[in-house]
CSV table of C-alpha atoms and ligand atoms in Angstrom, one decimal:
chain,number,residue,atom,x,y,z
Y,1,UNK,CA,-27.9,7.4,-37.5
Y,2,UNK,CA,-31.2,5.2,-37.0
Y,3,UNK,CA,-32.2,4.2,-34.0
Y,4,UNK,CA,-31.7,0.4,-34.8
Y,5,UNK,CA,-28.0,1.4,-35.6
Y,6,UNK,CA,-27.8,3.8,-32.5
Y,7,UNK,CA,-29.3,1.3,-30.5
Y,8,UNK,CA,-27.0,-2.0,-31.7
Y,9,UNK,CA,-23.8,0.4,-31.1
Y,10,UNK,CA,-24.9,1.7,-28.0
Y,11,UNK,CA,-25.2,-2.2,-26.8
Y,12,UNK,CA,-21.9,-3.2,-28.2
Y,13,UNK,CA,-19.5,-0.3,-26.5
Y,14,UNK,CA,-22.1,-0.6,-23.3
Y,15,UNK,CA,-19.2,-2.3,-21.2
Y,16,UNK,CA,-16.7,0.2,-22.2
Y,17,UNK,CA,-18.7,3.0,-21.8
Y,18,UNK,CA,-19.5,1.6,-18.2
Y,19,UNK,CA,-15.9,2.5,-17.5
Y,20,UNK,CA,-15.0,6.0,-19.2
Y,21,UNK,CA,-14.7,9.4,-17.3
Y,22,UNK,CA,-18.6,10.0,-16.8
Y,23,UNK,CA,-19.6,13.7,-17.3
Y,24,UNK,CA,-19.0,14.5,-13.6
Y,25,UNK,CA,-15.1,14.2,-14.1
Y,26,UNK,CA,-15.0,10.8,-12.0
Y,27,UNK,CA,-13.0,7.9,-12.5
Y,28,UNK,CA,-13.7,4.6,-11.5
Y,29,UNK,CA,-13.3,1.9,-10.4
Y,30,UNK,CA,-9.6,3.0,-10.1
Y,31,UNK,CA,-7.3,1.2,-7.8
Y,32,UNK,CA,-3.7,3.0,-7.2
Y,33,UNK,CA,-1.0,1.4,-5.2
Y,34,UNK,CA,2.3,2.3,-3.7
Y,35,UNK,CA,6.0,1.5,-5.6
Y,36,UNK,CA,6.0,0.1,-9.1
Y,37,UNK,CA,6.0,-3.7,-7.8
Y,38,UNK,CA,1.8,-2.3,-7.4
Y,39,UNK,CA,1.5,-3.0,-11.0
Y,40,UNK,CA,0.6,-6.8,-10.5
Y,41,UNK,CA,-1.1,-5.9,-7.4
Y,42,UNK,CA,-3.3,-3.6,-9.4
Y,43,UNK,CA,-4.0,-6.3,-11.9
Y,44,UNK,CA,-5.2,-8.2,-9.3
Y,45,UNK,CA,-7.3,-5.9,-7.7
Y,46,UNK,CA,-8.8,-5.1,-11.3
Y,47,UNK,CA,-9.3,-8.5,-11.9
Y,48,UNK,CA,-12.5,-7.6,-9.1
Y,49,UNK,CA,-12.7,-4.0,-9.6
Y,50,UNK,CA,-13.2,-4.3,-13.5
Y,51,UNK,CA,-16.2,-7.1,-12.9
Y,52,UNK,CA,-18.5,-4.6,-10.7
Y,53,UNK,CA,-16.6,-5.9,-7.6
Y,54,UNK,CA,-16.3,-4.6,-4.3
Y,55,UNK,CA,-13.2,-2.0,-3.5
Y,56,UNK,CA,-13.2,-3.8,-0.2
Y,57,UNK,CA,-12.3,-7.0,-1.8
Y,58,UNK,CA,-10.2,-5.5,-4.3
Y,59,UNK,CA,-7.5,-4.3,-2.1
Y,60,UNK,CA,-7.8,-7.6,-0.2
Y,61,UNK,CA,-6.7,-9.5,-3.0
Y,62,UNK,CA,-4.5,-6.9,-4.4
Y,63,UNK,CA,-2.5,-7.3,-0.7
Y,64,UNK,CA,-2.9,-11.4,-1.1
Y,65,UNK,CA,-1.2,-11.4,-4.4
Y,66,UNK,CA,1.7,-9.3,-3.1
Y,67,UNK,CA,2.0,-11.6,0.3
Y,68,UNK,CA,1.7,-14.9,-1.9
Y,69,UNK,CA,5.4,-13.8,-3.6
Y,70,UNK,CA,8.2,-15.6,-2.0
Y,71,UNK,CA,11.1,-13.5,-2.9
Y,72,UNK,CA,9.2,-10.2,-2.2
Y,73,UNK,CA,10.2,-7.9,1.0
Y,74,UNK,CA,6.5,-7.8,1.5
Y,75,UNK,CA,4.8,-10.7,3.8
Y,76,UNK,CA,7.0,-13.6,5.2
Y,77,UNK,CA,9.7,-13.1,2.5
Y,78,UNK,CA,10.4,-9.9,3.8
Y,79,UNK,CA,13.2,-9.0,5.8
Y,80,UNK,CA,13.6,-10.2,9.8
Y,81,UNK,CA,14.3,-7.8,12.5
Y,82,UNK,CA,17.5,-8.0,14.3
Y,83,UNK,CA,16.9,-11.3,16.3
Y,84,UNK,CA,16.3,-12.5,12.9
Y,85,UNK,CA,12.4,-13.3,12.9
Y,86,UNK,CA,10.3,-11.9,10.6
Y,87,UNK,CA,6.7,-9.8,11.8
Y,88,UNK,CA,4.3,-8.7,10.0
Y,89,UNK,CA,2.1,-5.6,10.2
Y,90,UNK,CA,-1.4,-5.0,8.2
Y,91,UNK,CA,-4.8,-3.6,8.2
Y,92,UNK,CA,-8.0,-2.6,6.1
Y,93,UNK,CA,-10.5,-0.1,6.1
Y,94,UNK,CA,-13.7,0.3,4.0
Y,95,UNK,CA,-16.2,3.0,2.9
Y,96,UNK,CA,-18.2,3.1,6.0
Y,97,UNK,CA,-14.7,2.9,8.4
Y,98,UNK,CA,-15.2,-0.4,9.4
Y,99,UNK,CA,-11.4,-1.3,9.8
Y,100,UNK,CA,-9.3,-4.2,11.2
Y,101,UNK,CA,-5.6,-4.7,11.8
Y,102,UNK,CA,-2.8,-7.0,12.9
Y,103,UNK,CA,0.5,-6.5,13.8
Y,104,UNK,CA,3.6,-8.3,15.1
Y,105,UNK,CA,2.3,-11.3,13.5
Y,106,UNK,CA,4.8,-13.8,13.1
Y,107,UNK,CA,4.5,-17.1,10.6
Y,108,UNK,CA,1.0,-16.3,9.1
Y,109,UNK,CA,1.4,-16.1,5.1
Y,110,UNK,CA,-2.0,-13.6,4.7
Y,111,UNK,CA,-1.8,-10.7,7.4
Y,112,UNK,CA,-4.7,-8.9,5.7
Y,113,UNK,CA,-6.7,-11.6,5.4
Y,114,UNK,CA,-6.3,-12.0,9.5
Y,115,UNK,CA,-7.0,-8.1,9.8
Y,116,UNK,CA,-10.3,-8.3,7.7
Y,117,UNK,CA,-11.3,-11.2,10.2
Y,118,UNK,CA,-10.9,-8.8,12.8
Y,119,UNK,CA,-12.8,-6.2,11.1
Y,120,UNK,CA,-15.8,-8.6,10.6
Y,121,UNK,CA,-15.4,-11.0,13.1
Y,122,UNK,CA,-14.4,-9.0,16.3
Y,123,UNK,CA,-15.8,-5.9,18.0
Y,124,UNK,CA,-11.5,-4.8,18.1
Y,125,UNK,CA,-9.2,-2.9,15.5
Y,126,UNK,CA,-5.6,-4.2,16.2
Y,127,UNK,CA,-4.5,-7.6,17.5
Y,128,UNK,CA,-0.9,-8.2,18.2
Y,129,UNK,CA,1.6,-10.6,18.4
Y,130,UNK,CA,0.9,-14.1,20.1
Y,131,UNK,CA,-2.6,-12.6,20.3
Y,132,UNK,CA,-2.9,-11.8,16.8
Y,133,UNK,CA,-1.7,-15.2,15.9
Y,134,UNK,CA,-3.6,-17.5,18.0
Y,135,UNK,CA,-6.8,-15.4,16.8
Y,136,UNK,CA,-5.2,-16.7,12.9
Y,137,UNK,CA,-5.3,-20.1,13.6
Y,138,UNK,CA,-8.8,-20.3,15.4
Y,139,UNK,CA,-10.1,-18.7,12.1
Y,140,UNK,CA,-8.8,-21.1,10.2
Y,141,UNK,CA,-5.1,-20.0,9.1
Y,142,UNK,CA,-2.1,-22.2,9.0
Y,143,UNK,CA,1.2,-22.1,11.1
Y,144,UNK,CA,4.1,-21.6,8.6
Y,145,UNK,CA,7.4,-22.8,8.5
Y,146,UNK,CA,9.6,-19.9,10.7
Y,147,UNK,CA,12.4,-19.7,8.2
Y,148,UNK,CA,14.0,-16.3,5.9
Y,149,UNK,CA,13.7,-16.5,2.8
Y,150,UNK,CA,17.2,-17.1,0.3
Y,151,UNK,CA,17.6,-13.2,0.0
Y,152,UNK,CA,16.2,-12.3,3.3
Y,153,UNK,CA,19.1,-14.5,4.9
Y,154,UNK,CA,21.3,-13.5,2.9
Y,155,UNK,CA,20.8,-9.8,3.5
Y,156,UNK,CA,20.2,-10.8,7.4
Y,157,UNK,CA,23.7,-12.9,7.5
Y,158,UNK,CA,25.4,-9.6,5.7
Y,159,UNK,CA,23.3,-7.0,8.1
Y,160,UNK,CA,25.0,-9.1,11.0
Y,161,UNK,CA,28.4,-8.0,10.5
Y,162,UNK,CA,27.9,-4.3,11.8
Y,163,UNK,CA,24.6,-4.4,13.1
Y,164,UNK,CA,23.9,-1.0,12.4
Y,165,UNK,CA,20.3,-0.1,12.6
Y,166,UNK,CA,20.4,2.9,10.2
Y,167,UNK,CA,16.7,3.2,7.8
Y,168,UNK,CA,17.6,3.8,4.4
Y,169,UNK,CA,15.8,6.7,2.2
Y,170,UNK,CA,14.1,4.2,-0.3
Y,171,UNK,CA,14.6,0.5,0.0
Y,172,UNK,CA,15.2,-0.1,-3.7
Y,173,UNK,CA,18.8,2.0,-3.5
Y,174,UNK,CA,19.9,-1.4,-1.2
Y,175,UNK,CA,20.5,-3.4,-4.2
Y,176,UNK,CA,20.6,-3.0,-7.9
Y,177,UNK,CA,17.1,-3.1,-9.9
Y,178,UNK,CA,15.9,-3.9,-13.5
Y,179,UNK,CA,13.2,-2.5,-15.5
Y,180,UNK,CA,11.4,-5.4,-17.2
Y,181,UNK,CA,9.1,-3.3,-19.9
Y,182,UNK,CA,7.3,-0.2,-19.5
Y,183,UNK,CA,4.3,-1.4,-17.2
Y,184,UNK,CA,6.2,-3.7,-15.3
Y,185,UNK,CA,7.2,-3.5,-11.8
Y,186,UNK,CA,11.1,-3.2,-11.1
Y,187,UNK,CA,12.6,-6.3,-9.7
Y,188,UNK,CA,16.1,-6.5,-8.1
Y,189,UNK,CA,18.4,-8.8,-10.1
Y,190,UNK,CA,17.2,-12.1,-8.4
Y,191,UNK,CA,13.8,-11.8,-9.7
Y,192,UNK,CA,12.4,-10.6,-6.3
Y,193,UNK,CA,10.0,-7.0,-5.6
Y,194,UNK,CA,12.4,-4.5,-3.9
Y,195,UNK,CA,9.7,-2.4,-2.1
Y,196,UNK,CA,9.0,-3.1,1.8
Y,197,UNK,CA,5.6,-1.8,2.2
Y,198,UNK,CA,2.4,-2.4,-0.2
Y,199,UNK,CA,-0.6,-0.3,0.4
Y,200,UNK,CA,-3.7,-0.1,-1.9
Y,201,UNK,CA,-6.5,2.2,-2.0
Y,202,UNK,CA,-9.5,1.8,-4.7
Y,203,UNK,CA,-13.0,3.5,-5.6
Y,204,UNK,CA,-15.6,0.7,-6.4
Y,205,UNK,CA,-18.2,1.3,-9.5
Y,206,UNK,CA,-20.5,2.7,-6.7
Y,207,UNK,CA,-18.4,5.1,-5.5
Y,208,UNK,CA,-17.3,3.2,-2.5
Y,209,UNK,CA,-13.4,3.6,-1.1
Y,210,UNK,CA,-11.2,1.0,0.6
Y,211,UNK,CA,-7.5,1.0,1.2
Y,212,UNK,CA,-5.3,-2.5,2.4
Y,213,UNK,CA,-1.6,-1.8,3.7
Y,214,UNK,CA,0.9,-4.7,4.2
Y,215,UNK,CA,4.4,-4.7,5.0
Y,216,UNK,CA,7.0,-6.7,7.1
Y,217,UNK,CA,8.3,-3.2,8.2
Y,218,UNK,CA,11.4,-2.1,8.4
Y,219,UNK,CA,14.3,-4.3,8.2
Y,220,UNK,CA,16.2,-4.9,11.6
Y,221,UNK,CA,14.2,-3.0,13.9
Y,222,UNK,CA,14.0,-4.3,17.7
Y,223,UNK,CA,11.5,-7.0,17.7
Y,224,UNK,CA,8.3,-5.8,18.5
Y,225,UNK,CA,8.4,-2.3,16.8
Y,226,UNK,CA,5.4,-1.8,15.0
Y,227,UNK,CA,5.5,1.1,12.0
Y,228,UNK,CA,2.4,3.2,10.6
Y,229,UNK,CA,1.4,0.3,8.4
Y,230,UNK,CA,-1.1,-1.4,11.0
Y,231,UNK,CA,-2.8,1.6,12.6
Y,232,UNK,CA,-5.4,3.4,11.0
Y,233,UNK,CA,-4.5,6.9,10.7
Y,234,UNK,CA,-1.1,6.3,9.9
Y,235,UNK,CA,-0.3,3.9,7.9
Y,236,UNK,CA,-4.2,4.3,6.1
Y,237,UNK,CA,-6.8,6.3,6.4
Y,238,UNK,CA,-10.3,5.9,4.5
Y,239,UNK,CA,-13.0,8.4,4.6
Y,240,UNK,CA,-16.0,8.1,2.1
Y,241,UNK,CA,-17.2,11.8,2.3
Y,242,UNK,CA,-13.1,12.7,0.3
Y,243,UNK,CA,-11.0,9.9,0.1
Y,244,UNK,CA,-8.4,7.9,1.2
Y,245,UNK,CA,-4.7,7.9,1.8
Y,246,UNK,CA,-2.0,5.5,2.7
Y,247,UNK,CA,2.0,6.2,3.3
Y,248,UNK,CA,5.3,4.3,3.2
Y,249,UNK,CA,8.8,4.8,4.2
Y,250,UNK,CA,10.1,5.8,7.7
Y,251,UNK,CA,6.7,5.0,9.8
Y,252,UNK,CA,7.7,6.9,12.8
Y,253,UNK,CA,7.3,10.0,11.1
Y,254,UNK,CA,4.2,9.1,9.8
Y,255,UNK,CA,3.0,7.7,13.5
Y,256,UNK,CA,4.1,11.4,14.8
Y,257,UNK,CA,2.0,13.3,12.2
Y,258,UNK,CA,-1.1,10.9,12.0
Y,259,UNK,CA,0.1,11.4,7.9
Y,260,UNK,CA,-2.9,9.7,6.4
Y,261,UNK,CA,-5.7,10.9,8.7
Y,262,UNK,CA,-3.7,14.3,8.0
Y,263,UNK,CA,-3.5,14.2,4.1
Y,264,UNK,CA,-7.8,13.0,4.1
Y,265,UNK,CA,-8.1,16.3,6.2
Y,266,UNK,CA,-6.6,18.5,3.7
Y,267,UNK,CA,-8.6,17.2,1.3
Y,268,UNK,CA,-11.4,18.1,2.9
Y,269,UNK,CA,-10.5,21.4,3.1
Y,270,UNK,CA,-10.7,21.3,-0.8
Y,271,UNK,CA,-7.0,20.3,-1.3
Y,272,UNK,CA,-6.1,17.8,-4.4
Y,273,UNK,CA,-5.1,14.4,-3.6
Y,274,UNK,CA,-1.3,16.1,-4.7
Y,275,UNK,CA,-1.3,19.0,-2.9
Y,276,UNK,CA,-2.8,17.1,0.1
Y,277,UNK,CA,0.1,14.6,0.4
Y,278,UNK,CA,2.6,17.5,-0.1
Y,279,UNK,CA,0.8,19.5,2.9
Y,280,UNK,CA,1.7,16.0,5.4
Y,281,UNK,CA,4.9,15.9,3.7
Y,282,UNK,CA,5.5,19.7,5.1
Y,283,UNK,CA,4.7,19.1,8.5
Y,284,UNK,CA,7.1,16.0,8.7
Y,285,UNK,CA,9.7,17.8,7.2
Y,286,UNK,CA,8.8,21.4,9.2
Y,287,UNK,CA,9.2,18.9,12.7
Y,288,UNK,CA,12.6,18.4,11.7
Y,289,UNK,CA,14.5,19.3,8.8
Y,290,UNK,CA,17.7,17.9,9.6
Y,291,UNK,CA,16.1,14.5,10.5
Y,292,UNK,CA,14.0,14.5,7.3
Y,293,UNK,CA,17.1,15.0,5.0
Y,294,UNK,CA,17.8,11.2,6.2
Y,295,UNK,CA,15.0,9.9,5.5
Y,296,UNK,CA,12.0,9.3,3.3
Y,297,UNK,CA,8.1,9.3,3.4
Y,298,UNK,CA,5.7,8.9,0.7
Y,299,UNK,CA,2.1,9.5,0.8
Y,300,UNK,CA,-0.4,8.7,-2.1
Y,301,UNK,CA,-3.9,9.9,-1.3
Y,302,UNK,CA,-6.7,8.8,-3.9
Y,303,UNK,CA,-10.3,11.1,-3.6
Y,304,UNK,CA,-13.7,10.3,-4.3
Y,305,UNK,CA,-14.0,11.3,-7.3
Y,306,UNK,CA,-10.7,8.9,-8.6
Y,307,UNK,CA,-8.3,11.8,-8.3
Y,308,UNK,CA,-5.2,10.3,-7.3
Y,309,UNK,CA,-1.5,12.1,-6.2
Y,310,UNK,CA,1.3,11.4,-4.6
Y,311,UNK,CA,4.1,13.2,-2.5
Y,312,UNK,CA,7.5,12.5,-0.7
Y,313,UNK,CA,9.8,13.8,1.1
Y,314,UNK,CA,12.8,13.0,-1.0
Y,315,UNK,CA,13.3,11.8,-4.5
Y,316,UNK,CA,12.8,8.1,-5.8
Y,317,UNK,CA,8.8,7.7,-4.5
Y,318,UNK,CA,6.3,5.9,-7.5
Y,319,UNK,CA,2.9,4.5,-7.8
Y,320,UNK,CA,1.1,2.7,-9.4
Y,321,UNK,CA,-2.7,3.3,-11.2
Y,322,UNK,CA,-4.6,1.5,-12.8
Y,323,UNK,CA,-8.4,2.4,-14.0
Y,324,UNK,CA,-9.8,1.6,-17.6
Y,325,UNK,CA,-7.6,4.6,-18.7
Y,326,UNK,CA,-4.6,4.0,-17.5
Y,327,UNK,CA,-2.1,1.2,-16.2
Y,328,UNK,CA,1.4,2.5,-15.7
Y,329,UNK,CA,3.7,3.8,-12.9
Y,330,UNK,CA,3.6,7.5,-12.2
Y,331,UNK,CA,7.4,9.1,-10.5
Y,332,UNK,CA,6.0,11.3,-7.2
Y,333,UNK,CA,6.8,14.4,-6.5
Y,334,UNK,CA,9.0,15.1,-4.0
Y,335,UNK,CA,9.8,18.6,-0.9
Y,336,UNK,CA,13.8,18.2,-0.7
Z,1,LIG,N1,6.2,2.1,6.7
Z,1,LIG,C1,6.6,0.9,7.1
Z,1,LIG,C2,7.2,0.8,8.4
Z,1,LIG,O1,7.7,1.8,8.9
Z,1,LIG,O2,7.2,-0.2,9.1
């Protein structure tokens, strides 16, 4: 090949090549997310990632896009707790730890926006409740209508007749789902995402990790529980030096075990992003096997190098990746 040919091809693939497994055997940018409804919320964190973008904002808007669907049991269309009022939990962390959070936070449509405020804006971590909400509307955010969503009333009105507060292993075995092709994220029947927790966690083009969680926790719990979601350590954990992790499912367990803080620590000790998760998922289950039969955890842990895994405790746990590679849903592993 001449050089005027090597050099013309070498300009035309330059913006793919800018995106293929360099030599070292790292991927990125990469963004991976928890349940198959992360497939949209991947594409929108590519949307950034794939234009030299930050991670940091990446998983911002991958948590907006997930908060902005009406029907979803993510944000204020998720499901109320058992006075019937729906509170939301969230935070953010970036490559040097900076980290904010919210939780409790009732009638504000973009919790992670709020929690990156608090991050930038404040000298805190975690705002709550009232206080969490009046510190929304100083910076700018709107009061929203309090009112449940169609399916979130109708599942409340239904929940009402027993009033049994009893978690359920994974949240999509509440109601019947469909798969709408191979990449995209399984709906229930009414058109809505069936997963209650959304957390993100993506390596920028210079290396850099971030990770954004959002839920409105689990369904009917005594107003004013707050899950893992919100506080770093649990719910998300982000150290540049190996990598980050983030968790859904039962968040007691995870509060207990300080899972994500615990799977970034195995990976330091040279464990894969896999064989991390599965290590957290051990000590939840070692604490108490009978409990963790009733129950479900997932952890998906993504390193700095764009190695990703998952692991739960009991079958039905996915993700979601998406890099220049790849863009599909990937079944975890699971202990029991
Ligand atoms: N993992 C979500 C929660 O327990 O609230």
């Amino acid at each position: 090949m001449n050089r005027r040919k090597f050099l013309t091809l070498s300009a035309l693939s330059a913006p793919l090549l800018s995106f293929q497994r360099p030599l070292t055997g790292s991927t990125k940018p990469i963004v991976v997310s928890t349940w198959d409804s992360g497939m949209p919320v991947n594409a929108a964190a590519w949307e950034i990632l794939s234009k030299n973008g930050t991670s940091l904002d990446a998983v911002e808007a991958g948590a907006i896009y997930i908060e902005n669907q009406i029907n979803c049991c993510v944000g204020l269309g998720g499901y109320p707790d058992r006075d019937g009022i729906v509170t939301l939990d969230s935070c953010i962390m970036d490559e040097k730890a900076n980290c904010g959070a919210v939780a409790g936070l009732e009638r504000i449509k973009h919790p992670i926006s709020v929690a990156r405020k608090v991050m930038e804006n404040t000298p805190h971590v975690l705002l709550v409740g009232a206080g969490a909400q009046q510190f929304a509307l100083e910076n700018g955010f709107t009061l929203e209508p309090q009112q449940l969503s169609e399916d979130a009333q109708k599942a409340y009105k239904e929940w009402l007749k027993k009033s049994e507060y009893k978690p359920v292993i994974n949240i999509e075995n509440i109601k019947p789902v469909k798969q709408h092709g191979p990449f995209a994220p399984a709906f229930f029947d009414d058109g809505s995402p069936n997963h209650d927790t959304m957390g993100l966690l993506a390596l920028d083009n210079l290396f850099n990790l971030s990770g954004a969680v959002t839920t409105s926790g689990m369904a009917y719990k005594i107003h004013g529980r707050v899950g893992d979601s919100p506080i770093i350590g649990a719910g998300l954990f982000v150290d540049n030096e190996v990598g980050a992790a983030t968790s859904s499912g039962v968040g007691e367990e995870v509060i207990r075990t300080c899972g994500t803080h615990t799977v970034v620590e195995f990976m330091r000790q040279g464990y894969s992003p896999t064989a991390a998760c599965k290590k957290a998922v051990e000590r939840i289950v070692k604490r108490n096997p009978q409990k963790a039969k009733e129950i479900q955890v997932g952890f998906l842990a993504l390193n700095n190098k764009g190695q990703y895994g998952a692991y739960a405790i009991q079958k039905g746990f996915v993700f979601s990746v998406k890099s220049a590679m790849e863009n599909r849903i990937i079944p975890s592993r699971h202990l029991l």
